[in-house]
Amino acid sequence: MAKTRTRGPAPTYSRVVPGVSGRVLVVDDNKVIRQLIKVNLELEGFEVVTANDGAECLDVVHQVCPDVITLDVVMPRLDGFGAAAQLRADPRTRDVPVAIVSACTQQEVESGIAAGVDAFLAKPFEPTELVRIVRRLAERKDQRDGTRGAPAGRGRG
C-alpha cells in the first residue's frame, strides 16, 4: 500500500490590488453567467462578490458594501427590478450604481429606469463593454463619494 500525503488547507489570497478598481456585487441566477462576469471583472482588477438572486443580493449588500451592483432581470424569489427598487428605497444603498445585465426589451428598460437603474447591458454581451460600463459606474460613484485614494489612472485603463 502506497503512502499518501495529506495536504493542509490551501492558502487563501486576494486577487485584488488595493485601491485599484472597486468591489462589484454580481447578481444572476445562472451560475455560468455569474462566473463569466466575475472572471472578466477580476481580470480588470475588480473584487467580485456574487449572489444567486435579488433576495440574496439584499441579504448580503450591507456586508459587502459594493461600489457597483449588476443585476439580471429574470430571477427566482426577487427579480432584478424588485431588487433595484428596494436598493433605491434603502438610504444605505440608494446611491450605489446599479447596472442591469439581461436580455432587455424596451419595456424592461423603461421599468428599470423607473426602478432607478443606472445602466443597461444586453445579453449576450461583449466582456469589454461589461467592463467599460462597470468601470464608468464605479468612477462616477468615486467622484460623488470622493473616497478613492488611488493615484490618477491607476488600474483604470
Coordinates of C-alpha atoms in Angstrom, one line a residue, residues 10-154:
A10 CA -4.8 25.7 0.8
P11 CA -3.5 29.2 1.4
T12 CA -6.0 31.9 0.6
Y13 CA -5.2 35.1 -1.1
S14 CA -6.9 38.1 -2.7
R15 CA -6.6 38.8 -6.4
V16 CA -7.4 42.4 -5.6
V17 CA -4.8 45.1 -5.7
P18 CA -5.9 47.6 -3.0
G19 CA -7.4 50.8 -4.3
V20 CA -7.4 49.8 -8.0
S21 CA -11.0 49.4 -9.2
G22 CA -13.5 48.6 -6.5
R23 CA -16.0 45.9 -5.4
V24 CA -18.8 44.6 -7.6
L25 CA -21.8 42.6 -6.4
V26 CA -22.8 40.4 -9.4
V27 CA -26.4 39.0 -9.1
D28 CA -27.6 36.4 -11.6
D29 CA -29.4 33.1 -11.1
N30 CA -27.3 31.5 -13.9
K31 CA -24.0 30.1 -12.5
V32 CA -22.2 30.3 -15.8
I33 CA -23.2 33.9 -16.4
R34 CA -22.2 34.8 -12.9
Q35 CA -18.8 33.2 -13.4
L36 CA -18.3 34.8 -16.8
I37 CA -19.0 38.3 -15.3
K38 CA -16.9 37.6 -12.3
V39 CA -13.8 36.4 -14.3
N40 CA -14.0 39.4 -16.7
L41 CA -14.2 41.9 -13.9
E42 CA -11.5 40.3 -11.8
L43 CA -9.1 40.4 -14.7
E44 CA -9.6 44.1 -14.7
G45 CA -8.8 44.5 -11.0
F46 CA -12.3 44.4 -9.5
E47 CA -13.1 42.5 -6.4
V48 CA -16.3 40.5 -7.1
V49 CA -18.9 39.0 -4.8
T50 CA -21.8 37.1 -6.2
A51 CA -25.4 36.4 -5.3
N52 CA -27.9 34.0 -6.8
D53 CA -31.0 36.3 -6.9
G54 CA -32.4 39.6 -5.8
A55 CA -33.3 38.3 -2.3
E56 CA -29.8 37.1 -1.7
C57 CA -28.5 40.4 -3.0
L58 CA -30.5 42.3 -0.4
D59 CA -29.2 39.9 2.3
V60 CA -25.5 40.5 1.5
V61 CA -25.4 44.0 0.2
H62 CA -24.8 45.6 3.6
Q63 CA -22.0 43.2 4.5
V64 CA -20.3 43.5 1.1
C65 CA -20.7 47.3 0.6
P66 CA -20.2 47.2 -3.2
D67 CA -19.2 50.1 -5.4
V68 CA -21.4 48.8 -8.2
I69 CA -24.2 46.1 -8.5
T70 CA -25.0 44.2 -11.6
L71 CA -28.5 42.6 -11.7
D72 CA -30.1 40.1 -14.0
V73 CA -33.8 40.7 -14.6
V74 CA -35.5 37.3 -14.5
M75 CA -34.5 35.5 -11.3
P76 CA -36.4 33.4 -8.7
R77 CA -37.6 34.9 -5.4
L78 CA -36.9 38.5 -6.3
D79 CA -36.3 39.8 -9.8
G80 CA -33.8 42.5 -10.8
F81 CA -36.3 45.3 -10.9
G82 CA -37.7 44.5 -7.5
A83 CA -34.1 44.3 -6.1
A84 CA -33.2 47.6 -7.7
A85 CA -36.3 49.3 -6.3
Q86 CA -35.6 48.0 -2.8
L87 CA -31.9 49.1 -3.1
R88 CA -33.1 52.6 -4.1
A89 CA -35.6 52.7 -1.2
D90 CA -32.8 52.0 1.4
P91 CA -30.8 55.1 2.4
R92 CA -27.7 52.9 2.9
T93 CA -27.8 51.7 -0.8
R94 CA -29.7 54.3 -2.7
D95 CA -26.5 55.8 -4.2
V96 CA -24.9 52.5 -5.2
P97 CA -24.8 52.4 -9.0
V98 CA -26.9 49.5 -10.5
A99 CA -26.5 48.0 -14.0
I100 CA -29.0 45.6 -15.4
V101 CA -27.3 42.8 -17.4
S102 CA -30.1 41.0 -19.1
A103 CA -31.8 40.4 -22.5
C104 CA -33.6 43.7 -22.1
T105 CA -36.8 44.7 -24.0
Q106 CA -37.7 48.3 -24.4
Q107 CA -40.4 47.8 -21.7
E108 CA -37.8 46.3 -19.3
V109 CA -35.5 49.3 -19.9
E110 CA -38.4 51.6 -19.1
S111 CA -39.2 49.5 -15.9
G112 CA -35.5 49.7 -15.0
I113 CA -35.4 53.5 -15.3
A114 CA -38.5 53.7 -13.1
A115 CA -36.7 51.5 -10.6
G116 CA -33.6 53.7 -10.6
V117 CA -31.3 51.6 -12.7
D118 CA -28.1 53.5 -13.9
A119 CA -27.1 51.4 -16.9
F120 CA -28.2 48.5 -19.2
L121 CA -26.2 45.8 -20.9
A122 CA -28.0 43.4 -23.2
K123 CA -27.2 39.7 -23.1
P124 CA -25.3 38.3 -24.9
F125 CA -22.7 41.0 -24.2
E126 CA -19.1 41.8 -25.1
P127 CA -16.9 41.5 -22.0
T128 CA -15.1 44.7 -22.9
E129 CA -18.5 46.5 -22.8
L130 CA -19.3 45.0 -19.4
V131 CA -16.0 46.2 -18.0
R132 CA -16.5 49.7 -19.6
I133 CA -19.9 50.1 -18.0
V134 CA -18.9 48.8 -14.6
R135 CA -15.7 51.0 -14.6
R136 CA -17.8 54.1 -15.6
L137 CA -20.3 53.5 -12.8
A138 CA -17.5 52.9 -10.2
E139 CA -15.7 56.0 -11.2
R140 CA -19.0 58.0 -11.1
K141 CA -19.5 56.7 -7.5
D142 CA -15.9 57.6 -6.6
Q143 CA -16.4 61.2 -7.9
R144 CA -19.7 61.5 -5.9
D145 CA -18.2 60.0 -2.8
G146 CA -14.7 61.4 -3.1
T147 CA -13.5 58.2 -1.3
R148 CA -10.9 56.5 -3.6
G149 CA -7.3 57.2 -2.8
A150 CA -5.6 55.5 -5.8
P151 CA -3.2 57.6 -8.0
A152 CA -4.9 59.0 -11.1
G153 CA -5.3 56.5 -13.8
R154 CA -4.1 53.5 -11.8

